[in-house]
Coordinates of C-alpha atoms and ligand atoms in Angstrom, one line a residue:
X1 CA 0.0 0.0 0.0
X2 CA 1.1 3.5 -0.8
X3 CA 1.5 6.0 1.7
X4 CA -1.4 7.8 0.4
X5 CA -3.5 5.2 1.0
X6 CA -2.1 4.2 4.3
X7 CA -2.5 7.3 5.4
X8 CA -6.3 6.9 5.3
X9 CA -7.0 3.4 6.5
X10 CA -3.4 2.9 8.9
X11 CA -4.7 1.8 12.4
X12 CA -7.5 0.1 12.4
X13 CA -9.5 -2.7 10.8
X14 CA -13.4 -2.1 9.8
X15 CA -15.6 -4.8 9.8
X16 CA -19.4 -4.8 8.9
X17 CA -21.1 -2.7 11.0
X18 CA -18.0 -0.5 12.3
X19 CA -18.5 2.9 12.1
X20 CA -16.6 4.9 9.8
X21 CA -15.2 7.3 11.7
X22 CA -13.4 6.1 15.5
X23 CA -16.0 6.4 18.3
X24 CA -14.2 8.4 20.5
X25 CA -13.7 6.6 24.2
X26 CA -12.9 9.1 26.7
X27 CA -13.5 6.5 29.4
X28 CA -10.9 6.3 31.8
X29 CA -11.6 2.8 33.3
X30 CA -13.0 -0.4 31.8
X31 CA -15.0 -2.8 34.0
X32 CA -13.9 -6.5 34.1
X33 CA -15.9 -9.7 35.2
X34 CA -13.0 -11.8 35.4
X35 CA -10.0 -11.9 37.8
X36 CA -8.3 -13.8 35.2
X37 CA -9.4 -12.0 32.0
X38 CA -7.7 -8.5 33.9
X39 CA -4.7 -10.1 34.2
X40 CA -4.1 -11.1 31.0
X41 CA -5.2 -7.7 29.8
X42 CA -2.9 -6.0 32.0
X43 CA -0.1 -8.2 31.7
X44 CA -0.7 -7.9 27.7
X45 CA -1.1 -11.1 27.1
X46 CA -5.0 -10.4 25.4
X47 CA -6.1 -7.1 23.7
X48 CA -7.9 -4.7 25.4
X49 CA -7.8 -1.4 27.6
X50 CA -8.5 -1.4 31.4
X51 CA -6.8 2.0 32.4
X52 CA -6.7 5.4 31.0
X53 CA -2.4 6.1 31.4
X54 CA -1.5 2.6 30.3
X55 CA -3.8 2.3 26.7
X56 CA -7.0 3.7 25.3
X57 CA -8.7 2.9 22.1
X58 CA -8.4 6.1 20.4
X59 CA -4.5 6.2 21.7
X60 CA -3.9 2.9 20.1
X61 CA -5.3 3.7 16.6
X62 CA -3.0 6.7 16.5
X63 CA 0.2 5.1 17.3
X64 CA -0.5 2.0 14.9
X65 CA -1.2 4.6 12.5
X66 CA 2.0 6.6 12.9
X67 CA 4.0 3.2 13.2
X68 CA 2.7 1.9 9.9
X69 CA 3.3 5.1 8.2
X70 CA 7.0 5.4 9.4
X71 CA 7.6 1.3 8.9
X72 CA 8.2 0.6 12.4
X73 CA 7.5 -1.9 14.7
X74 CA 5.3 0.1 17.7
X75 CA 4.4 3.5 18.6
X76 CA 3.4 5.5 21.8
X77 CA 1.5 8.6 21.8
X78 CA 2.1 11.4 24.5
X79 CA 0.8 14.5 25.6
X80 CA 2.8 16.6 23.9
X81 CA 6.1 16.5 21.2
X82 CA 8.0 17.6 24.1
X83 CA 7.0 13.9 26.3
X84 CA 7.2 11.6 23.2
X85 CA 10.7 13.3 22.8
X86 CA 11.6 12.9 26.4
X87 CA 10.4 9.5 26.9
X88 CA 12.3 8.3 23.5
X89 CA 15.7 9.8 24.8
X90 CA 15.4 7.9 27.9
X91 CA 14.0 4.4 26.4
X92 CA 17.3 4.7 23.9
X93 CA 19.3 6.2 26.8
X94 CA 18.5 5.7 30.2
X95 CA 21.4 6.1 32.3
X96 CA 23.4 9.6 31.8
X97 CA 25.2 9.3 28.4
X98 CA 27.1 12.1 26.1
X99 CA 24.3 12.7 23.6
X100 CA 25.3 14.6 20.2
X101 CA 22.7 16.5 19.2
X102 CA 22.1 19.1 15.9
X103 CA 23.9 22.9 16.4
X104 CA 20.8 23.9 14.8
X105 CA 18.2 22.3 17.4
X106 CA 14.5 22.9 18.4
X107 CA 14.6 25.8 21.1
X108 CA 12.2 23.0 23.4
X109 CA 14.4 20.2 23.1
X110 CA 18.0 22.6 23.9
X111 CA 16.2 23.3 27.1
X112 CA 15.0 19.7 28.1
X113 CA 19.1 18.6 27.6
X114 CA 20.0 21.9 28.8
X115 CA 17.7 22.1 32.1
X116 CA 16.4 18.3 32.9
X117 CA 19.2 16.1 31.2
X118 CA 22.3 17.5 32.0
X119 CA 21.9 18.1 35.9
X120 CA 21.1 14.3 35.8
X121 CA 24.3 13.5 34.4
X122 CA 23.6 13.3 30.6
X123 CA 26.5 15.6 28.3
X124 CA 25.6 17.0 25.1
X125 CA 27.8 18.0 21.8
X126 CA 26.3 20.3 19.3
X127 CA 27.7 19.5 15.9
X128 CA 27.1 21.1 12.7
X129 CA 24.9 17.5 11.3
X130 CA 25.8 18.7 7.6
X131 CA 29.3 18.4 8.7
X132 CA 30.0 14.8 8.7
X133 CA 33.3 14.5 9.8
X134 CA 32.3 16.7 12.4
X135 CA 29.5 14.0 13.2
X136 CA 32.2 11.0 13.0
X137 CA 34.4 12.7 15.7
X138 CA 31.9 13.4 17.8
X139 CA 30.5 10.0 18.0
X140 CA 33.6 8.3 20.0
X141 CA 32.1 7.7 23.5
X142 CA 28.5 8.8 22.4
X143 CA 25.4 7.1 23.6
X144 CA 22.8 8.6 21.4
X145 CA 22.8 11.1 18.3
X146 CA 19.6 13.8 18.2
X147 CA 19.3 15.0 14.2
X148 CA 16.4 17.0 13.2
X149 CA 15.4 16.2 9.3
X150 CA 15.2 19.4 8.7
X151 CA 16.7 22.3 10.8
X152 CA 14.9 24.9 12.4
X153 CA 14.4 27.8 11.2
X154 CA 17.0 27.7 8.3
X155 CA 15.8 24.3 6.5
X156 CA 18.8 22.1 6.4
X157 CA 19.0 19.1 6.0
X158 CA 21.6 17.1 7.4
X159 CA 22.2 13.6 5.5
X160 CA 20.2 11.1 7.9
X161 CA 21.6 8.1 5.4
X162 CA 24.9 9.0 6.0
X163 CA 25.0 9.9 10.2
X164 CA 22.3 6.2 10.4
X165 CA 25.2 4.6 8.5
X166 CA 28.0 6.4 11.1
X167 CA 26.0 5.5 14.0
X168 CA 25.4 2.0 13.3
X169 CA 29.4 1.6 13.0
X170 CA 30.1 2.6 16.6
X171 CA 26.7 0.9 17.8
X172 CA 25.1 4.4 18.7
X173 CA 21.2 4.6 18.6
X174 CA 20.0 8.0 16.5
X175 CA 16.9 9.4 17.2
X176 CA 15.3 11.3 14.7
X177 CA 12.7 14.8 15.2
X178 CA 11.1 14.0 11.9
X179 CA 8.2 16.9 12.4
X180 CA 9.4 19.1 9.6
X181 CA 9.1 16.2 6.9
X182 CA 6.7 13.5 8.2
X183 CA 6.7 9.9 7.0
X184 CA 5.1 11.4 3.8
X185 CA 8.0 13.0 2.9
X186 CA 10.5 10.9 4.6
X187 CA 11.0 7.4 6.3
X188 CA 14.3 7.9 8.9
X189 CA 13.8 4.3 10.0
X190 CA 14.2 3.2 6.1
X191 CA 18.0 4.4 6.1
X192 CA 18.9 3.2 9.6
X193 CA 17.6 5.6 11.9
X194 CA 16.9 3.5 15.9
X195 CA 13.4 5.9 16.2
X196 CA 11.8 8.5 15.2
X197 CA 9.7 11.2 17.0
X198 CA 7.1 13.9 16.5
X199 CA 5.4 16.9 17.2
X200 CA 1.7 15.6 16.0
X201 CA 1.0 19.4 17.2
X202 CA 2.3 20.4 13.5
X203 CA 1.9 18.4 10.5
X204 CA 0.3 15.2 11.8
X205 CA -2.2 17.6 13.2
X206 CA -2.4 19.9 10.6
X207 CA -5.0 22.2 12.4
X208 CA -3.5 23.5 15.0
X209 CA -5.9 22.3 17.2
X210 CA -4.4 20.0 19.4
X211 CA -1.2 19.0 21.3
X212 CA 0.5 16.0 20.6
X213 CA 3.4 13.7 20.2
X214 CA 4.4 10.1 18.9
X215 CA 7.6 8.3 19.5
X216 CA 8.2 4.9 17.1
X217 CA 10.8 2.0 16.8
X218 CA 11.5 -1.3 17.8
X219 CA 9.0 -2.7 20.0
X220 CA 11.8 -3.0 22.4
X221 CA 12.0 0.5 22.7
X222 CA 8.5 1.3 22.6
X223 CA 7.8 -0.9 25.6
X224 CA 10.5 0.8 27.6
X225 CA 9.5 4.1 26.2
X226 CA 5.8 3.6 27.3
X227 CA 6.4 2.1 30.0
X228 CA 8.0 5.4 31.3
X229 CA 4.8 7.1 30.1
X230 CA 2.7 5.5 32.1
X231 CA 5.0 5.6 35.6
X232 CA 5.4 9.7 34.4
X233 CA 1.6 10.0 33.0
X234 CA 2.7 11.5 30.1
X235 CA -0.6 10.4 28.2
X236 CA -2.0 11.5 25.7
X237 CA -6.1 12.5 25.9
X238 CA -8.6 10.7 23.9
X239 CA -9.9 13.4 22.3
X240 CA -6.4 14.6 20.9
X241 CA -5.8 11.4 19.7
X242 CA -9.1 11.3 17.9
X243 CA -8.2 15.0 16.4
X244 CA -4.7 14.1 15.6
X245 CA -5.9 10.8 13.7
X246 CA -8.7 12.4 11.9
X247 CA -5.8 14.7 11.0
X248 CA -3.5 12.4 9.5
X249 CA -6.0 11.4 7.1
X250 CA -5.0 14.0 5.3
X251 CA -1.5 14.0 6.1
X252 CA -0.5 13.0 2.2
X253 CA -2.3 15.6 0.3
X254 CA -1.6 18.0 2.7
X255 CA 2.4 17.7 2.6
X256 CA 2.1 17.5 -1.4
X257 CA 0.7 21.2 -1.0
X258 CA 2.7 22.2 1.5
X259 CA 5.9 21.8 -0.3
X260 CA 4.4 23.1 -3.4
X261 CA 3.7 26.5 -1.7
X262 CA 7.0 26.2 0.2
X263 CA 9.3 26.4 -2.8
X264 CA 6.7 28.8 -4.8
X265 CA 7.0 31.2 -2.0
X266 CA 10.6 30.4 -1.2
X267 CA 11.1 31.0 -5.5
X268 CA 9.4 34.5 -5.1
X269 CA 11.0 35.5 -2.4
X270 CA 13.9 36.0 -4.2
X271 CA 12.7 38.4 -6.6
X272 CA 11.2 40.6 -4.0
X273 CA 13.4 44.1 -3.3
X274 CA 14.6 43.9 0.7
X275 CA 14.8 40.6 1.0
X276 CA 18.3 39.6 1.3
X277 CA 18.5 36.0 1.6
X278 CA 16.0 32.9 1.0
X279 CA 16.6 30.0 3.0
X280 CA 14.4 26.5 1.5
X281 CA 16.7 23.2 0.8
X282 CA 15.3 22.9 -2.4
X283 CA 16.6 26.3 -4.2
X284 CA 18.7 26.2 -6.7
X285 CA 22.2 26.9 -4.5
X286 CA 21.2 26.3 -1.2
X287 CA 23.7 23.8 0.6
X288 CA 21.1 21.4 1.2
X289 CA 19.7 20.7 -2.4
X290 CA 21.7 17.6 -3.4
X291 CA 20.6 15.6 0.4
X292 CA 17.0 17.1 -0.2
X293 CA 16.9 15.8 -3.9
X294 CA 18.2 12.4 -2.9
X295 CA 16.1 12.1 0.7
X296 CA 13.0 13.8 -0.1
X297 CA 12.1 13.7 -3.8
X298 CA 8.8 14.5 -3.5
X299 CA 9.5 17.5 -1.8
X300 CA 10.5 18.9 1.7
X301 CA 6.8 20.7 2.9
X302 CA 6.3 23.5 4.0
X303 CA 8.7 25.2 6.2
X304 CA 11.4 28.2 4.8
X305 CA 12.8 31.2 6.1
X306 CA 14.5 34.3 5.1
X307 CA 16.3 37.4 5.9
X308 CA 14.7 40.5 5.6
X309 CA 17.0 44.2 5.4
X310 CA 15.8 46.7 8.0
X311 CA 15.6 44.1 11.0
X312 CA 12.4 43.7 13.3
X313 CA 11.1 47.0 12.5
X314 CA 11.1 46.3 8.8
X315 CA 9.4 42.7 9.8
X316 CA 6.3 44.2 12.0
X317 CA 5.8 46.5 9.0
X318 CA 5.6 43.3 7.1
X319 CA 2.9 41.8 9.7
X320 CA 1.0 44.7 9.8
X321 CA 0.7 44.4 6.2
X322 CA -0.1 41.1 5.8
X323 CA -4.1 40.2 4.6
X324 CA -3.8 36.8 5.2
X325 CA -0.9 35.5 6.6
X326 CA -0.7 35.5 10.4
X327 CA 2.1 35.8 12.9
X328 CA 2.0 32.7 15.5
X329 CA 4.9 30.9 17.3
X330 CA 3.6 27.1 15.9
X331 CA 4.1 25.6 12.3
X332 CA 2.6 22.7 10.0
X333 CA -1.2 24.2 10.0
X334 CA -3.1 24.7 7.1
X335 CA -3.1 28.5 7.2
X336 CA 0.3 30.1 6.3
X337 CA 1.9 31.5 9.1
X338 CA 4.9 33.5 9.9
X339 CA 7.5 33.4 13.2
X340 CA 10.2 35.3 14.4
X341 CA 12.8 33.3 15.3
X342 CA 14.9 36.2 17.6
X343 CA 11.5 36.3 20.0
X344 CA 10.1 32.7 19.5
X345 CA 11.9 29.5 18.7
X346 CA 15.5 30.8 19.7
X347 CA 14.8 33.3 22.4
X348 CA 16.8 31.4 24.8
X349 CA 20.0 32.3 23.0
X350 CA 22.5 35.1 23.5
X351 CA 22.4 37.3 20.2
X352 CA 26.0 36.0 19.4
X353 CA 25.0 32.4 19.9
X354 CA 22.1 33.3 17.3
X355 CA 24.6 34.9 14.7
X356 CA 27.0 31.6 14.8
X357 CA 23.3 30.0 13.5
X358 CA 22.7 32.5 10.9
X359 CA 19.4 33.8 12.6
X360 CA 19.0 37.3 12.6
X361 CA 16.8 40.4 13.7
X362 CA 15.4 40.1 9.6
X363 CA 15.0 36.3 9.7
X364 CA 11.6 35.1 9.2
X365 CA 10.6 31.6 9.5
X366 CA 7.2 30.5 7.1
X367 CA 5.2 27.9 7.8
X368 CA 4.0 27.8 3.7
X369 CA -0.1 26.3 4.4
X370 CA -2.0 25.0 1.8
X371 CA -4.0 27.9 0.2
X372 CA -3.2 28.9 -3.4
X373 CA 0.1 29.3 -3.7
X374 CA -1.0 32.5 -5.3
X375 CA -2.6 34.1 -2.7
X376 CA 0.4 33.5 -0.5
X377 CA 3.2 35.2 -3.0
X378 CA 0.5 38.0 -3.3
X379 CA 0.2 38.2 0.4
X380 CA 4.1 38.6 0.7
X381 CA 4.6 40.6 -2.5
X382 CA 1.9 43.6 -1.0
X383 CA 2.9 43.4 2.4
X384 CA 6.9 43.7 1.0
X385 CA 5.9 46.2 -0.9
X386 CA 7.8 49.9 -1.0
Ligands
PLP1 C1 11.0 20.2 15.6 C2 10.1 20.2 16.8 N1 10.3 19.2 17.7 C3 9.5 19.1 18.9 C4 8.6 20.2 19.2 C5 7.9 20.1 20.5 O1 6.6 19.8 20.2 P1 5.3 20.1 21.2 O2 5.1 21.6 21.1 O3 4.2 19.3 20.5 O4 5.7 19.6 22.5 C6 8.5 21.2 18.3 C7 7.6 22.3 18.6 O5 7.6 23.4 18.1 C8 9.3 21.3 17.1 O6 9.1 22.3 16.2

């Protein structure tokens, strides 16, 4: 099956008389008749839910669905990117280890190694991931590599084939954050990647209606990372899981129309006076284009950035501009929306530790949606305007 078509029907079986769309169960408790029959439940042994933390129908279609999408094993849903991210470091890592992890990393996830993982003992390297011989140092004495697919905000992408192959030498799991691309776009598992997390908040999502996360791999590793969910009650809600599935549904035509916006926008970008630099791994010369042709061929969705002259000043004059496009501090929605890096994602860094990434007071990061791709260059072209 194609992902396309996975995408729709991944997760569950219909039988006659099944309704089409998930019931949703928001019951936290299921009532057994049989001393027996619990145990086996409970120990896993038969199917079936008898506590909220531990499973839940609406859970379990999700993470089947994000597992059979990504070609892994198992999956675990969470409350949040920031748990499924949490409990995967610790199912691949759970005594203090030096973890190398992307220069270029989610703002989130610097401050969960920065403030949780490193006072418990865990070290981390920042390497440049598009830097490979900077990767291959790094790794002696690793216990886990942290790559993005596509960095954040300036949309590199560092060779996942290449770091899965350099990991699996020194016998060093790699976990992926493959938010940016989604199994639509890209499979980390397929070239050697250990797991593979996400933000379902984004692009699973794709409303920005509801927070989520998903964590897949082995089912080794999924049974250690959930059951660290449940002691931590890092669950995920019935209802989100219902939202986040109905949104996956989608998930294929969606990214197809994401990255077809992404690179219009990123295209006319370039021609437009003040802006000084485009930033979208597909461009003709960006640094990333031969990794992006080779990883992602059917494009790299929705996310680009670039540098406009005259700082924040000339970028709220931009947002005040703007008809349809909207400033908000999220990404992967169906509406086209704009952040600003300086005051959202990367806030937590000193201005110099933001100029060694290339973000500036003019960088703007776009989250291209899925209107016409018209309407968005218009949108940027008037609001750009002189
Ligand atoms: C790449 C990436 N990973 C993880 C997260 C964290 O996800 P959540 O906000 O769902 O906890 C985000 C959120 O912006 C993200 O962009």
């Amino acid at each position: 099956m194609k992902a396309a078509s996975r995408a729709v029907h991944a997760g569950r079986e219909l039988a006659a008389r099944s309704p089409l769309a998930p019931d949703i169960s928001p019951a936290a408790v299921h009532v057994y008749t049989d001393l027996d029959d619990y145990e086996a439940v409970a120990r896993g042994d038969r199917p079936g839910h008898y506590y909220g933390r531990n499973s839940n129908s609406n859970r379990s279609m999700l993470e089947q669905a994000v597992a059979e999408l990504e070609g892994a094993e198992a999956g675990l849903a969470t409350a949040s990117g920031m748990a499924a991210l949490h409990v995967a470091i610790l199912a691949l890592a759970p005594r203090p280890v030096t973890i190398v992890a992307t220069r270029e990393l989610y703002g989130g996830t610097l401050a969960l190694l920065r403030q949780d993982l490193e006072p418990a003992g865990y070290e981390t390297t920042f390497v440049d991931m598009t830097d490979l011989e900077l990767v291959r140092n790094a790794l002696d004495g690793a216990g886990l590599v942290l790559v993005e697919t596509i960095t954040n905000p300036l949309c590199n992408l560092p060779d996942v084939e290449a770091i899965a192959a350099l990991a699996r030498e020194r016998g060093v799991p790699l976990l992926v954050d493959n938010t940016f691309a989604t199994p639509i776009l890209f499979r980390p598992l397929d070239v050697g990647a250990t797991a593979v997390m996400h933000s379902a908040t984004k692009y699973i999502g794709g409303h920005s209606d509801l927070l989520a996360g998903v964590v897949v791999g082995s089912t080794g590793a999924i049974s250690a990372a959930r059951a660290r969910s449940v002691r931590t009650g890092s669950t995920l809600g019935p209802f989100d899981a219902w939202l986040a599935l109905r949104g996956l549904r989608t998930l294929d035509v969606r990214m197809r129309r994401h990255s077809d916006n992404g690179i219009a926008l990123a295209r006319a970008l370039r021609g437009i006076p003040g802006v000084a630099a485009v930033y979208h791994p597909c461009l003709e010369g960006s640094p990333s284009r031969e990794v992006a042709l080779r990883l992602m061929p059917d494009g790299t969705g929705g996310m680009l950035a670039f540098d406009l002259e005259g700082g924040r000043a000339a970028v709220q004059r931009m947002m005040s501009r703007f008809r349809m496009v909207t400033f908000a501090a999220s990404l992967g929605g169906v509406e086209t929306t704009i952040s600003y890096p300086e005051i959202t994602s990367h806030r937590g860094l000193s201005p110099a530790e933001r100029a060694e990434l290339g973000v500036g007071p003019g960088t703007v990061r776009v989250s291209a949606g899925i209107e016409a791709a018209d309407d968005i260059v218009a949108d940027f072209a008037h609001a750009l305007a002189n």
